[in-house]
Each structure stands twice: as C-alpha cells, then as structure tokens.
mmCIF file of C-alpha atoms and ligand atoms in Angstrom:
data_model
loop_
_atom_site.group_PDB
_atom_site.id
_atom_site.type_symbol
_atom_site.label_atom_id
_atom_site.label_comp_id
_atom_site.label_asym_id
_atom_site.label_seq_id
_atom_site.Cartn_x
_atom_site.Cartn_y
_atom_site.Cartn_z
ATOM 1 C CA UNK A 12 45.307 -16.786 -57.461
ATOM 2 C CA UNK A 13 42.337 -15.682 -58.881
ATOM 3 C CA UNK A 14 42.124 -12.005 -59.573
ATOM 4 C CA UNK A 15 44.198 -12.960 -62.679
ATOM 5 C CA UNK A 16 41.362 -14.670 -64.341
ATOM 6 C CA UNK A 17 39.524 -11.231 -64.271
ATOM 7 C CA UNK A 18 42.236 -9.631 -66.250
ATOM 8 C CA UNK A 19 42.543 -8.915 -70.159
ATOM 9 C CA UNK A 20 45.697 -10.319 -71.567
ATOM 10 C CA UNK A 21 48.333 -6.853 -71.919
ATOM 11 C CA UNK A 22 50.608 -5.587 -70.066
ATOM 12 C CA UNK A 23 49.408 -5.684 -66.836
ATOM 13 C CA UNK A 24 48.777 -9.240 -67.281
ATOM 14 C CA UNK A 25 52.521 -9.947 -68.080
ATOM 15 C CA UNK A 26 53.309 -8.007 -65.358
ATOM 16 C CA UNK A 27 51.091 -9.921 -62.711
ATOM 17 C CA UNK A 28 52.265 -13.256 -64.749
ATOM 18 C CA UNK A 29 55.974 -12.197 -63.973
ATOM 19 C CA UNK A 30 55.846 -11.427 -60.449
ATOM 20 C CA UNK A 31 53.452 -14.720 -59.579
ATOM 21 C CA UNK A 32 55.842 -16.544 -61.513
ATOM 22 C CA UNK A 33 58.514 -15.294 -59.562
ATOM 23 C CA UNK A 34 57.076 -16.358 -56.389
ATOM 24 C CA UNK A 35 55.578 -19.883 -57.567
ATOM 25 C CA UNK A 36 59.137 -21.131 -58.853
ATOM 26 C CA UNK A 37 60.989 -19.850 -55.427
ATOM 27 C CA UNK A 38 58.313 -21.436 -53.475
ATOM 28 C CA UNK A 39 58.238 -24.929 -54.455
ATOM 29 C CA UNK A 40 56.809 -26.611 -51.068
ATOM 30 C CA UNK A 41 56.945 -31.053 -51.906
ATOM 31 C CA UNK A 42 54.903 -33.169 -50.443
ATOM 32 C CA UNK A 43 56.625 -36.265 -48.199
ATOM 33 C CA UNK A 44 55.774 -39.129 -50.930
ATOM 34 C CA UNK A 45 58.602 -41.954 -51.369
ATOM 35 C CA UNK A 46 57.623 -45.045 -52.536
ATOM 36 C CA UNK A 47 60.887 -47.412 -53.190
ATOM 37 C CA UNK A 48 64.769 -47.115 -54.006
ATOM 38 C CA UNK A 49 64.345 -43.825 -55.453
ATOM 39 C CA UNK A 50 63.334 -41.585 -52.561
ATOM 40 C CA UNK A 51 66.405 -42.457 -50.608
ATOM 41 C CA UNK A 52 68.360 -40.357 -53.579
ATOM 42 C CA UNK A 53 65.239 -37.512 -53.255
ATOM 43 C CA UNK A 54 66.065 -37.634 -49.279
ATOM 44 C CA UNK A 55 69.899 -37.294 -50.028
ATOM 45 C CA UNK A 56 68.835 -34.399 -52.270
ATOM 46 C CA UNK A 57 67.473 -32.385 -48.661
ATOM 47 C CA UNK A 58 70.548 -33.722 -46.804
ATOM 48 C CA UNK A 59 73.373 -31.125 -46.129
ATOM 49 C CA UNK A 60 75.492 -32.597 -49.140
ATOM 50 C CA UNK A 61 73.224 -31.296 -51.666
ATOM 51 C CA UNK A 62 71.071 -28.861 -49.912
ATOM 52 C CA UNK A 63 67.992 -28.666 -51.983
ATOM 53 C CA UNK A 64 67.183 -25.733 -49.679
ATOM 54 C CA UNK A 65 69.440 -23.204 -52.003
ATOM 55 C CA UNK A 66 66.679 -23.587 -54.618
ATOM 56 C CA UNK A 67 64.125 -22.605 -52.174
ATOM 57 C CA UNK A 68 62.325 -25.962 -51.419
ATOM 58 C CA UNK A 69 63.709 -27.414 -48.555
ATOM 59 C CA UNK A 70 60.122 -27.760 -46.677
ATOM 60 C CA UNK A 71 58.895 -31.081 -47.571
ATOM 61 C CA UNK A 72 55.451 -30.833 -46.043
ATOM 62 C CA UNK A 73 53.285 -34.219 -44.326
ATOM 63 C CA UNK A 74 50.544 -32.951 -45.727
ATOM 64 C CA UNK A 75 49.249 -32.884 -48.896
ATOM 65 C CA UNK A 76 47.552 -29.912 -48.442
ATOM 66 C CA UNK A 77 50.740 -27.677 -47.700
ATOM 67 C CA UNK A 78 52.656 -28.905 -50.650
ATOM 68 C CA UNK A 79 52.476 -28.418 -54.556
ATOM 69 C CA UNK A 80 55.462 -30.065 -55.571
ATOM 70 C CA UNK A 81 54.976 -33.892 -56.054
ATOM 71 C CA UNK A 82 57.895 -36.259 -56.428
ATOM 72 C CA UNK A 83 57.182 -39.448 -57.537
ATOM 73 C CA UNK A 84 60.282 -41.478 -56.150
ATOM 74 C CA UNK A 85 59.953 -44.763 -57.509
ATOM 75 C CA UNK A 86 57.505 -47.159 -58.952
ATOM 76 C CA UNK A 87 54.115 -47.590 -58.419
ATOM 77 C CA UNK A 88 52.027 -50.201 -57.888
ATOM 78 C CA UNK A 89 48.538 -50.528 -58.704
ATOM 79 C CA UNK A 90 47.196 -50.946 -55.135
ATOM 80 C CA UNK A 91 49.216 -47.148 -54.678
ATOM 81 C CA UNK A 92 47.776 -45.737 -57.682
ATOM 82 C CA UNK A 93 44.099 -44.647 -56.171
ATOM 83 C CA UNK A 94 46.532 -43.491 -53.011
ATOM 84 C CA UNK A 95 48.748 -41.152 -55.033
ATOM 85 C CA UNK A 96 45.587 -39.862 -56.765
ATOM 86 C CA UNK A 97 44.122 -38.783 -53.602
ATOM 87 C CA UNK A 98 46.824 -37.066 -52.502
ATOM 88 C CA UNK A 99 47.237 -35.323 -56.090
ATOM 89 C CA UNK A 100 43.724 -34.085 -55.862
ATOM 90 C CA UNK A 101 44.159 -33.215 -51.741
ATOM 91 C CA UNK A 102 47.256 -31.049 -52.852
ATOM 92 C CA UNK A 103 47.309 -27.003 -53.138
ATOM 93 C CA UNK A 104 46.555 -25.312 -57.190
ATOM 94 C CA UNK A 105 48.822 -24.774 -59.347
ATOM 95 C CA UNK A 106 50.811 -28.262 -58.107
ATOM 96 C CA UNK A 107 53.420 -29.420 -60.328
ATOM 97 C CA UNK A 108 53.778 -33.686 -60.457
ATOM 98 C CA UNK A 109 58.139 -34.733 -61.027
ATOM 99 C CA UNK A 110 58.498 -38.435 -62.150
ATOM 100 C CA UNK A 111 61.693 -39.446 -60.517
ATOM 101 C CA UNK A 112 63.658 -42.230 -62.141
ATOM 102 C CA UNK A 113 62.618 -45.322 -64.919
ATOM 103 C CA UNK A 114 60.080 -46.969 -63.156
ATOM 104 C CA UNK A 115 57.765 -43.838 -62.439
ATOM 105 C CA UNK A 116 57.892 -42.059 -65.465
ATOM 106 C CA UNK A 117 57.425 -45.739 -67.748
ATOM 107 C CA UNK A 118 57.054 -49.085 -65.226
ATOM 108 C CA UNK A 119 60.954 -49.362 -66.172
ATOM 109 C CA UNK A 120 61.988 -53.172 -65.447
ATOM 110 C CA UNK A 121 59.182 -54.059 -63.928
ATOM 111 C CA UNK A 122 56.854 -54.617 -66.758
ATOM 112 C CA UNK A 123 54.128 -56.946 -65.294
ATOM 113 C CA UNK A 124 50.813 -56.099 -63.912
ATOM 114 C CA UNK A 125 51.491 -55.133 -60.544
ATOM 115 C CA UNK A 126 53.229 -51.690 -61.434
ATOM 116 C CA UNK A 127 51.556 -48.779 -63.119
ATOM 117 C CA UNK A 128 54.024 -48.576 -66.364
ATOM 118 C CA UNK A 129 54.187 -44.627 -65.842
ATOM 119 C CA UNK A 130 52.331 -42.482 -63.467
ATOM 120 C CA UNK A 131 51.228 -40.130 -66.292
ATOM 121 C CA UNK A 132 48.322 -43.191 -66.380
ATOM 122 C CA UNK A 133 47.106 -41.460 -62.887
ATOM 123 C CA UNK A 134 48.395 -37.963 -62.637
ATOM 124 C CA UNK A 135 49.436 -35.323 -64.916
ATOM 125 C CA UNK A 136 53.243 -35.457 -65.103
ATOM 126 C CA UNK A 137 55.342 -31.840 -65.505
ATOM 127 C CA UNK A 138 59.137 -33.225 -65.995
ATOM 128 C CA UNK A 139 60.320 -36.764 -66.344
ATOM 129 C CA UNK A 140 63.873 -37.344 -64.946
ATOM 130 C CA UNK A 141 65.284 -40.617 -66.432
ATOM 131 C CA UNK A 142 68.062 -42.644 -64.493
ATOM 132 C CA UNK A 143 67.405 -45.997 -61.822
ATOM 133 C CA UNK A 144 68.155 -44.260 -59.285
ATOM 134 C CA UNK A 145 68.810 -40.454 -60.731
ATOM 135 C CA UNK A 146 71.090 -39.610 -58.699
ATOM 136 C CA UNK A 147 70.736 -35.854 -56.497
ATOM 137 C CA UNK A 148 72.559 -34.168 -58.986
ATOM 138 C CA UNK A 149 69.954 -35.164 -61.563
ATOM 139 C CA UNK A 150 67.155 -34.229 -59.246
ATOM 140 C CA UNK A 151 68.284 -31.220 -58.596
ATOM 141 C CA UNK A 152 68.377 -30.253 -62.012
ATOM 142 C CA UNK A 153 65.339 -31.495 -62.781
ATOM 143 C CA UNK A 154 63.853 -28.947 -60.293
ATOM 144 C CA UNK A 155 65.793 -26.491 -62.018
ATOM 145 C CA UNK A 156 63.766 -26.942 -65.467
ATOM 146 C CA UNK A 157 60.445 -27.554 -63.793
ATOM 147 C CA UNK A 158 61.134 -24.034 -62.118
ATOM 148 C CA UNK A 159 62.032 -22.486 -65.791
ATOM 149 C CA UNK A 160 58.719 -24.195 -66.866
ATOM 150 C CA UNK A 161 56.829 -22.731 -63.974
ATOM 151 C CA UNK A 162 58.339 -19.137 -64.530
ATOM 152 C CA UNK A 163 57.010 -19.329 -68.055
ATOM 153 C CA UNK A 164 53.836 -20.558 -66.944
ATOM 154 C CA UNK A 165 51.060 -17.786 -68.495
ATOM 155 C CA UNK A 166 48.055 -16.423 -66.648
ATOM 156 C CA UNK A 167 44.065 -15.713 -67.278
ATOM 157 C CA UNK A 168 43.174 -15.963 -71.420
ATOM 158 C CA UNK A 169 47.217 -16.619 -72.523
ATOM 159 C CA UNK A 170 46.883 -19.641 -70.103
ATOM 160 C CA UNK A 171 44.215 -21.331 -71.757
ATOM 161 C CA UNK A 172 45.668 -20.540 -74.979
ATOM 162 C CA UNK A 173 48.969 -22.845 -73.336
ATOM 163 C CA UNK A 174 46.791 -25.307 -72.120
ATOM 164 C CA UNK A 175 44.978 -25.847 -75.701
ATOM 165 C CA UNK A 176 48.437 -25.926 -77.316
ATOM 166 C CA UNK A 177 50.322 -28.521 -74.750
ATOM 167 C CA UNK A 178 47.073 -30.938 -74.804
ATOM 168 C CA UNK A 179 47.379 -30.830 -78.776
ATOM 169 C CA UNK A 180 51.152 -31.996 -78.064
ATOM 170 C CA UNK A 181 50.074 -34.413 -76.070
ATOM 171 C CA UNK A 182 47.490 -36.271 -77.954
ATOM 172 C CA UNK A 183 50.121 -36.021 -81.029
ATOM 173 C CA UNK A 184 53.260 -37.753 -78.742
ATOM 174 C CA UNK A 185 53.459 -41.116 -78.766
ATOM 175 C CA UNK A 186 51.433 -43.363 -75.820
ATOM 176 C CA UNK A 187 53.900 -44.724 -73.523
ATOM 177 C CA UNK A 188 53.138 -48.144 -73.733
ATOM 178 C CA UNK A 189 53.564 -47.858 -77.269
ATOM 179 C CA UNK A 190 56.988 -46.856 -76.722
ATOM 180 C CA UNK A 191 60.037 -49.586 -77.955
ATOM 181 C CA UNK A 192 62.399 -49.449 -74.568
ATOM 182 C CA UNK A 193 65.203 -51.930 -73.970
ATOM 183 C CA UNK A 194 63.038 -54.337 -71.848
ATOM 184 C CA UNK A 195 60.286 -54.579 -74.169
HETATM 185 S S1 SF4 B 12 64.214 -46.351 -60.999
HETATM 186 FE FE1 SF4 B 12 65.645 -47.805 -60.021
HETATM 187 S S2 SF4 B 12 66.101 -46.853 -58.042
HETATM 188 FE FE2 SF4 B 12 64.227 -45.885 -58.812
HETATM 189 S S3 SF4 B 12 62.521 -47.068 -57.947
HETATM 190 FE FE3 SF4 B 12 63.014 -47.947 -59.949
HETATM 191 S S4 SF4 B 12 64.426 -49.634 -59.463
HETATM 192 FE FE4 SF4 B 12 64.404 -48.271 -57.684
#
C-alpha cells in the first residue's frame, strides 16, 4: 500500500493492518500456472463442484501482473525454474507463493536432476500442501490457512519485526534436501 510504511506502530496501525488484511485475504486473485498432474485437481478446485469462488478467488488471471496468488501445481523442472521466477517477480506486492502437492513443495518421486526438489529453491513458499495429487478438498483448505496467515500479516515497523522473526525460523528449520523422506 504504502501510506502504512509512514505510520508509527499503535492503534491506528492495527486498525489500518485489520482492514487491509481484510481486503488482501478476500481478494486472493491466482495467476494461470499449471505445470503437470496437479493442476488438473487446482482446475477441479474452480469447477462448479467445489467452487473456489465462495472464498473469493475465483479470477484466475493470464497475467502475472493481475494476480498475487501463485499455485505451484506440480513439479518443476529445471528448464521451468528461471520461467516461474519471472513470473514471481512480474506478479503484483504482497503475492503469496502455494506449493501444491509432493513434487513442488520437495521434488517428491522424482529425485534426479531434471526436477527442482522443492520450489522454495526459486521462490519464497507461504503454505505447503502435501498429497500426489491433493485433492480439491485439500486445496481448498490450504487457501483457507494461507488466508488466516495473510489476515495476520502485520504492517509498517511490526512487519519488519515479523519478517526478522520468520527468517530466524527459517535459517533454524531443517534444509529440505537434508530432509529423510520415504524415497530417499
Ligand atoms: S504430486 Fe503427484 S499429482 Fe502432483 S505433480 Fe507430482 S506426481 Fe503429479
């Protein structure tokens, strides 16, 4: 927005950071990006039967620059990998990144060299959803805790406070190509 990184954390600030987090998490717009098995659950999800557009994020947008909602559906290979990071970085602030299903969020079964084993090696990742494929139930819920995430999501000084605190998480967590999965 802005005009919040003018502002002194207080009480105005919670109130601007309630009412723009009211909007962000109603507004989710994703951006068109399937890349294998996956995405035909994500496009099931904005079929009648499941009606993603109750949760307010039925407009998945062509272009990058109309969406901030990115669903990675499926694995990725490393001749996509510059190709989803140009999109990332051609997408609207604050974007959110979803890693739909095994493969995304960790290379799943395909553990060679041709697949990126987890797209948190390109983009920043918000949610992992587990599952091969997660089926629209799961995807829809996952969209649910992203939006809880992005209601709590603070504004101006409390923001970079959050920011300091999740990157010390992260550094702490364990890499995930250090992590022991079934295939492995
Ligand atoms: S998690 Fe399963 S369904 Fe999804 S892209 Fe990988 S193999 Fe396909």
């Amino acid at each position: 927005m802005g005009l919040e990184e003018k502002l002194p954390s207080g009480v105005l600030l919670t109130t601007v950071e309630g009412l723009a987090g009211y909007a962000r998490r109603n507004s989710l717009w994703p951006a068109t990006f399937g890349l294998a098995c996956c995405a035909i659950e994500m496009m099931a999800s904005g079929a009648g039967r499941y009606d993603l557009a109750r949760f307010g994020m039925e407009v998945f947008r062509a272009s990058p620059r109309q969406a901030d909602l990115m669903i990675v559906a499926g694995r990725v290979s490393q001749k996509m990998a510059p190709i989803l990071r140009q999109i990332y970085d051609q997408m609207a602030a604050p974007k959110w990144v979803l890693a739909m299903g095994v493969c995304a969020s960790s290379g799943g079964m395909f553990n060679n060299y041709a697949i990126v084993q987890g797209v948190d090696h390109i983009v920043p990742v918000d949610i992992y959803l587990p599952g091969c494929p997660p089926r629209p139930e799961m995807l829809i819920d996952a969209l649910m805790k992203l939006q809880e995430q992005i209601k709590e999501t603070q504004l101006g000084a409390n923001r970079a406070a959050q920011i300091k605190e999740l990157e010390h998480d992260a550094l702490l967590a364990t890499p995930t190509i250090a992590m022991k999965g079934l295939m492995r």
